[in-house]
Short mmCIF file of C-alpha atoms and ligand atoms in Angstrom, two decimals:
data_model
loop_
_atom_site.label_atom_id
_atom_site.label_comp_id
_atom_site.label_asym_id
_atom_site.label_seq_id
_atom_site.Cartn_x
_atom_site.Cartn_y
_atom_site.Cartn_z
CA MET A 1 -26.07 189.80 214.64
CA ILE A 2 -26.33 193.09 212.72
CA PHE A 3 -28.34 192.93 209.48
CA GLU A 4 -26.68 195.83 207.66
CA GLY A 5 -28.45 195.05 204.37
CA ASP A 6 -31.86 195.39 206.02
CA TYR A 7 -30.76 198.73 207.49
CA ARG A 8 -29.59 199.99 204.09
CA ARG A 9 -32.86 198.86 202.46
CA ASP A 10 -35.39 199.89 205.11
CA GLY A 11 -33.65 202.65 207.09
CA ALA A 12 -34.24 200.76 210.36
CA VAL A 13 -33.11 197.47 211.88
CA CYS A 14 -33.55 195.53 215.11
CA VAL A 15 -30.37 194.24 216.77
CA ARG A 16 -31.35 191.40 219.09
CA GLN A 17 -29.38 191.19 222.36
CA ALA A 18 -27.15 194.08 221.40
CA PHE A 19 -26.54 194.80 225.07
CA SER A 20 -25.57 192.76 228.13
CA ASP A 21 -27.26 192.84 231.54
CA GLU A 22 -24.60 195.30 232.69
CA HIS A 23 -25.33 197.71 229.81
CA LEU A 24 -29.02 197.30 230.57
CA ARG A 25 -28.38 198.27 234.19
CA TRP A 26 -26.42 201.39 233.15
CA ALA A 27 -29.25 202.42 230.82
CA MET A 28 -31.91 201.80 233.47
CA GLU A 29 -29.96 203.76 236.08
CA ALA A 30 -29.39 206.58 233.57
CA ILE A 31 -33.13 206.81 232.84
CA GLU A 32 -34.10 206.77 236.53
CA ALA A 33 -31.46 209.39 237.39
CA ASN A 34 -32.77 211.54 234.56
CA LEU A 35 -36.42 211.18 235.64
CA ALA A 36 -35.47 212.06 239.22
CA ASP A 37 -33.78 215.27 238.07
CA LEU A 38 -35.25 216.54 234.80
CA SER A 39 -33.38 219.20 232.86
CA PRO A 40 -34.87 222.49 231.62
CA LEU A 41 -35.29 220.79 228.20
CA ALA A 42 -37.65 218.13 229.60
CA LYS A 43 -41.24 218.10 228.42
CA ARG A 44 -44.46 216.22 228.94
CA ALA A 45 -45.67 214.99 225.56
CA SER A 46 -49.10 213.75 226.71
CA SER A 47 -52.07 215.69 228.03
CA GLN A 48 -52.62 216.08 231.80
CA ASP A 49 -55.40 213.44 231.86
CA ASP A 50 -53.40 210.83 229.94
CA GLY A 51 -50.78 208.87 231.91
CA ALA A 52 -47.41 210.49 231.36
CA PHE A 53 -45.16 210.62 228.32
CA VAL A 54 -41.99 212.32 229.56
CA GLU A 55 -39.04 213.26 227.37
CA ASP A 56 -35.67 214.82 228.15
CA PHE A 57 -32.55 215.55 226.12
CA CYS A 58 -28.80 216.20 226.33
CA ASN A 59 -28.06 214.97 229.85
CA TRP A 60 -24.96 212.83 229.32
CA GLY A 61 -22.66 215.50 230.78
CA ARG A 62 -24.35 215.41 234.19
CA ILE A 63 -25.51 211.78 234.52
CA PRO A 64 -22.48 209.46 234.89
CA GLU A 65 -24.46 206.27 234.07
CA MET A 66 -25.61 207.87 230.82
CA GLU A 67 -22.05 208.81 229.83
CA GLN A 68 -20.82 205.35 230.79
CA PHE A 69 -23.44 203.69 228.58
CA ILE A 70 -22.60 206.03 225.69
CA ARG A 71 -18.83 205.57 225.93
CA GLU A 72 -18.50 201.94 227.05
CA SER A 73 -21.42 199.99 225.58
CA PRO A 74 -21.18 198.62 222.00
CA ALA A 75 -23.72 201.20 220.77
CA ALA A 76 -21.19 203.46 218.99
CA ARG A 77 -19.52 200.46 217.30
CA ILE A 78 -22.90 199.29 216.01
CA ALA A 79 -23.51 202.84 214.79
CA ALA A 80 -20.19 202.75 212.92
CA THR A 81 -21.12 199.47 211.24
CA LEU A 82 -24.55 200.67 210.19
CA THR A 83 -23.41 204.07 208.93
CA GLU A 84 -20.24 202.62 207.35
CA SER A 85 -18.22 205.32 209.10
CA ASN A 86 -14.61 205.60 210.20
CA THR A 87 -15.52 207.95 213.04
CA VAL A 88 -18.64 208.13 215.18
CA ARG A 89 -19.51 211.14 217.33
CA LEU A 90 -22.24 211.56 219.89
CA TYR A 91 -25.01 213.90 218.76
CA HIS A 92 -27.21 213.72 221.86
CA ASP A 93 -29.14 211.52 224.28
CA HIS A 94 -32.93 211.45 224.46
CA VAL A 95 -34.98 209.74 227.17
CA LEU A 96 -38.56 208.78 226.27
CA VAL A 97 -40.72 207.28 229.01
CA LYS A 98 -44.36 206.29 228.63
CA GLU A 99 -45.81 205.38 232.00
CA PRO A 100 -48.47 202.59 232.18
CA GLY A 101 -51.81 203.57 230.68
CA THR A 102 -50.45 206.41 228.54
CA ARG A 103 -52.70 206.41 225.46
CA GLN A 104 -50.72 209.11 223.65
CA HIS A 105 -49.27 207.68 220.47
CA THR A 106 -46.21 209.21 218.81
CA ARG A 107 -47.30 210.50 215.42
CA TRP A 108 -45.43 209.65 212.22
CA HIS A 109 -42.45 211.96 211.76
CA GLN A 110 -38.80 212.17 210.71
CA ASP A 111 -36.16 213.47 213.16
CA LEU A 112 -33.70 215.18 210.82
CA PRO A 113 -35.98 218.17 210.02
CA TYR A 114 -36.08 219.02 213.76
CA TYR A 115 -32.26 218.99 214.01
CA ASN A 116 -29.28 221.26 213.23
CA VAL A 117 -27.30 218.63 211.32
CA ASP A 118 -27.37 217.32 207.78
CA GLY A 119 -25.98 214.29 205.96
CA TYR A 120 -26.74 210.62 205.42
CA GLN A 121 -24.33 208.73 207.71
CA ASN A 122 -26.29 209.11 210.93
CA VAL A 123 -28.14 206.68 213.15
CA SER A 124 -30.32 206.78 216.26
CA MET A 125 -30.51 203.95 218.76
CA TRP A 126 -33.84 203.25 220.54
CA PHE A 127 -33.18 200.99 223.53
CA PRO A 128 -36.12 200.05 225.80
CA VAL A 129 -35.13 198.72 229.21
CA ASP A 130 -38.59 197.14 229.65
CA PRO A 131 -40.17 194.45 227.46
CA VAL A 132 -42.24 196.24 224.80
CA ASP A 133 -44.88 194.77 222.51
CA ARG A 134 -44.93 195.74 218.85
CA SER A 135 -47.72 198.30 219.19
CA ALA A 136 -45.97 200.33 221.91
CA ALA A 137 -42.52 199.99 220.32
CA ILE A 138 -41.12 202.34 217.70
CA ARG A 139 -42.32 201.49 214.16
CA PHE A 140 -41.14 202.70 210.78
CA ILE A 141 -42.28 203.37 207.24
CA ALA A 142 -39.71 201.28 205.38
CA GLY A 143 -37.57 203.10 202.85
CA THR A 144 -38.41 206.67 203.88
CA HIS A 145 -34.76 207.32 204.81
CA ARG A 146 -34.25 208.01 201.10
CA GLY A 147 -36.41 211.14 201.44
CA PRO A 148 -38.10 213.45 200.83
CA TRP A 149 -37.99 215.61 203.96
CA TYR A 150 -41.44 216.13 205.46
CA MET A 151 -42.71 219.12 207.40
CA PRO A 152 -41.84 218.90 211.13
CA ARG A 153 -44.76 219.94 213.36
CA THR A 154 -45.38 220.20 217.10
CA PHE A 155 -46.82 216.90 218.33
CA LEU A 156 -49.69 218.05 220.50
CA ASP A 157 -51.00 221.02 218.49
CA ASP A 158 -49.67 220.50 214.95
CA ARG A 159 -47.86 223.84 214.57
CA ALA A 160 -45.08 224.50 212.06
CA ALA A 161 -42.51 225.69 214.62
CA TRP A 162 -39.43 224.92 212.52
CA PHE A 163 -39.46 225.15 208.71
CA PRO A 164 -41.98 227.76 207.48
CA GLU A 165 -45.45 226.57 206.34
CA GLY A 166 -45.37 225.34 202.75
CA SER A 167 -41.59 224.91 202.56
CA LEU A 168 -41.61 221.08 202.87
CA ALA A 169 -44.05 218.37 201.79
CA GLU A 170 -46.68 217.37 204.34
CA ILE A 171 -46.51 213.85 205.81
CA PRO A 172 -48.69 211.56 203.64
CA ASP A 173 -51.51 209.52 205.19
CA PHE A 174 -49.32 206.42 205.44
CA ASP A 175 -51.97 204.38 207.27
CA ALA A 176 -54.43 204.78 204.40
CA ASP A 177 -52.20 202.88 201.96
CA PRO A 178 -50.22 200.13 203.75
CA GLU A 179 -49.31 198.42 200.46
CA ARG A 180 -47.49 201.51 199.29
CA TRP A 181 -46.06 202.38 202.70
CA PRO A 182 -44.99 199.16 204.47
CA VAL A 183 -44.72 199.45 208.24
CA ILE A 184 -41.94 197.55 210.04
CA GLY A 185 -41.52 197.06 213.78
CA TRP A 186 -40.66 194.51 216.41
CA ALA A 187 -41.67 193.36 219.89
CA LEU A 188 -38.56 193.89 222.00
CA GLU A 189 -37.05 192.15 225.02
CA PRO A 190 -34.53 193.80 227.38
CA GLY A 191 -31.14 193.76 225.58
CA ASP A 192 -32.71 194.29 222.12
CA ALA A 193 -32.39 197.68 220.43
CA VAL A 194 -33.58 199.30 217.24
CA PHE A 195 -31.35 201.50 215.10
CA PHE A 196 -32.76 203.90 212.50
CA ASN A 197 -31.68 206.64 210.14
CA MET A 198 -32.68 210.14 211.26
CA LEU A 199 -34.76 210.54 208.09
CA THR A 200 -36.74 207.31 208.44
CA VAL A 201 -40.38 208.09 209.27
CA HIS A 202 -41.32 206.58 212.64
CA GLY A 203 -43.93 206.64 215.37
CA SER A 204 -45.34 204.46 218.15
CA GLY A 205 -48.58 203.54 219.89
CA GLY A 206 -49.69 204.10 223.46
CA VAL A 207 -48.91 201.79 226.37
CA CYS A 208 -51.56 199.42 227.73
CA GLY A 209 -51.43 197.36 230.89
CA THR A 210 -49.16 197.91 233.81
CA THR A 211 -45.72 197.90 232.20
CA ARG A 212 -43.66 201.04 231.89
CA ARG A 213 -41.99 201.81 228.57
CA ARG A 214 -38.67 203.37 229.50
CA VAL A 215 -36.40 204.11 226.55
CA LEU A 216 -32.86 205.43 226.29
CA SER A 217 -32.17 206.78 222.83
CA ILE A 218 -28.71 207.84 221.67
CA ARG A 219 -28.16 209.74 218.42
CA PHE A 220 -24.90 209.21 216.53
CA LEU A 221 -23.11 211.16 213.80
CA GLY A 222 -21.03 209.34 211.17
CA ASP A 223 -18.53 210.53 208.59
CA ASP A 224 -20.56 212.82 206.32
CA MET A 225 -22.57 214.65 209.01
CA VAL A 226 -22.20 218.44 209.10
CA HIS A 227 -23.52 221.40 211.04
CA ALA A 228 -26.70 222.90 209.52
CA PRO A 229 -27.45 226.07 211.52
CA ARG A 230 -31.12 227.08 211.51
CA SER A 231 -32.75 230.45 212.07
CA TRP A 232 -35.08 228.82 214.64
CA PRO A 233 -34.38 226.87 217.87
CA THR A 234 -33.97 223.23 216.91
CA SER A 235 -35.17 220.27 218.98
CA PRO A 236 -33.04 219.80 220.95
CA PRO A 237 -31.53 223.31 220.81
CA PHE A 238 -27.78 223.95 220.81
CA PRO A 239 -27.71 227.64 221.78
CA GLY A 240 -24.61 229.58 220.72
CA LEU A 241 -23.23 226.78 218.53
CA VAL A 242 -23.71 228.90 215.44
CA GLU A 243 -20.99 231.28 216.73
CA GLU A 244 -18.55 228.41 217.14
CA LEU A 245 -19.12 226.12 214.15
CA ASP A 246 -19.54 227.21 210.55
CA ASP A 247 -22.37 226.05 208.33
CA GLY A 248 -21.38 222.81 206.59
CA CYS A 249 -18.49 221.94 208.96
CA PRO A 250 -18.05 218.57 210.67
CA LEU A 251 -19.36 218.57 214.26
CA ASP A 252 -15.88 218.90 215.72
CA HIS A 253 -16.86 220.35 219.09
CA PRO A 254 -16.73 219.17 222.74
CA LEU A 255 -20.54 218.87 222.73
CA PHE A 256 -20.15 216.03 220.22
CA PRO A 257 -17.27 213.82 221.46
CA VAL A 258 -15.74 211.17 219.25
CA LEU A 259 -16.89 207.78 220.58
CA TRP A 260 -15.39 205.37 218.10
CA THR A 261 -12.74 205.42 215.38
CA ARG A 262 -11.83 202.64 213.02
CA SER A 263 -8.34 201.35 213.83
CA GLY A 264 -5.68 201.50 211.13
CA ALA A 265 -5.90 197.75 210.55
CA GLU A 266 -9.65 197.73 210.23
CA ALA A 267 -9.56 200.69 207.86
CA LYS A 268 -6.93 198.92 205.70
CA SER A 269 -8.87 195.68 205.45
CA ARG A 270 -11.93 197.65 204.44
CA ASN A 271 -10.28 199.62 201.62
O1 AKG B 1 -40.55 206.60 221.74
C1 AKG B 1 -41.41 207.03 220.97
O2 AKG B 1 -42.60 206.91 221.17
C2 AKG B 1 -41.00 207.77 219.74
C3 AKG B 1 -39.55 207.76 219.52
C4 AKG B 1 -39.07 208.84 218.64
O3 AKG B 1 -39.79 209.59 218.03
C5 AKG B 1 -37.64 208.97 218.50
O4 AKG B 1 -36.90 208.23 219.17
O5 AKG B 1 -37.20 209.84 217.71
#
């Protein structure tokens, strides 16, 4: 069941049992293949004495299980429903693994200011292949998908490595005023996934106990998304794209394949 109204209101929604055991297996195999062979974009997002929070990006082209999940699971169709789009493209994949005992939390942030795209009809899927309690799962500040954009900073040392200092508002102290900034989140079982707008503020806690927190995240572009070239390397970077796609153009490029299009009949019944 997809609660589209909740997504429109809050900028994030949990889809229970979105994926079958087979999809779960593809995602798990994709994550393990990725961990076994990290790309040059991979990074460790926790300090050396704190478990391991490992991230990697943009690996679908070399990991068949990742591409299979992206193309054959219902994820892109769910993305189309939530973004109310006729066409859904892949933006990129992102693997986020917190090994047991990793205390490092993920600070509150929005994703769009780190990216080279702009628009409203976008959605990211966050799919853990392990059971995750609410504190270690992704959480959101409800309603922040309506803006404003907040300053993106490096996670470990707080630097302004993207937009120049002072050019965007700083992230408020959301935790100091929970009445004003309601936090939403869910404990998740394998098969459940969370979908969120790229502007919705989100973060997560550390991982206690002995369970791993392995997550496959896929980022999708809907109808109004356009290229927004930056004068700095974005996260993830798309080097050379600026020579091939104009500012403000749809992301019509082999890096961003079309995954789902509304059939003629569906489009007709919608209009
Ligand atoms: O997995 C996490 O801890 C954070 C996730 C996140 O920031 C993202 O998926 O954009």
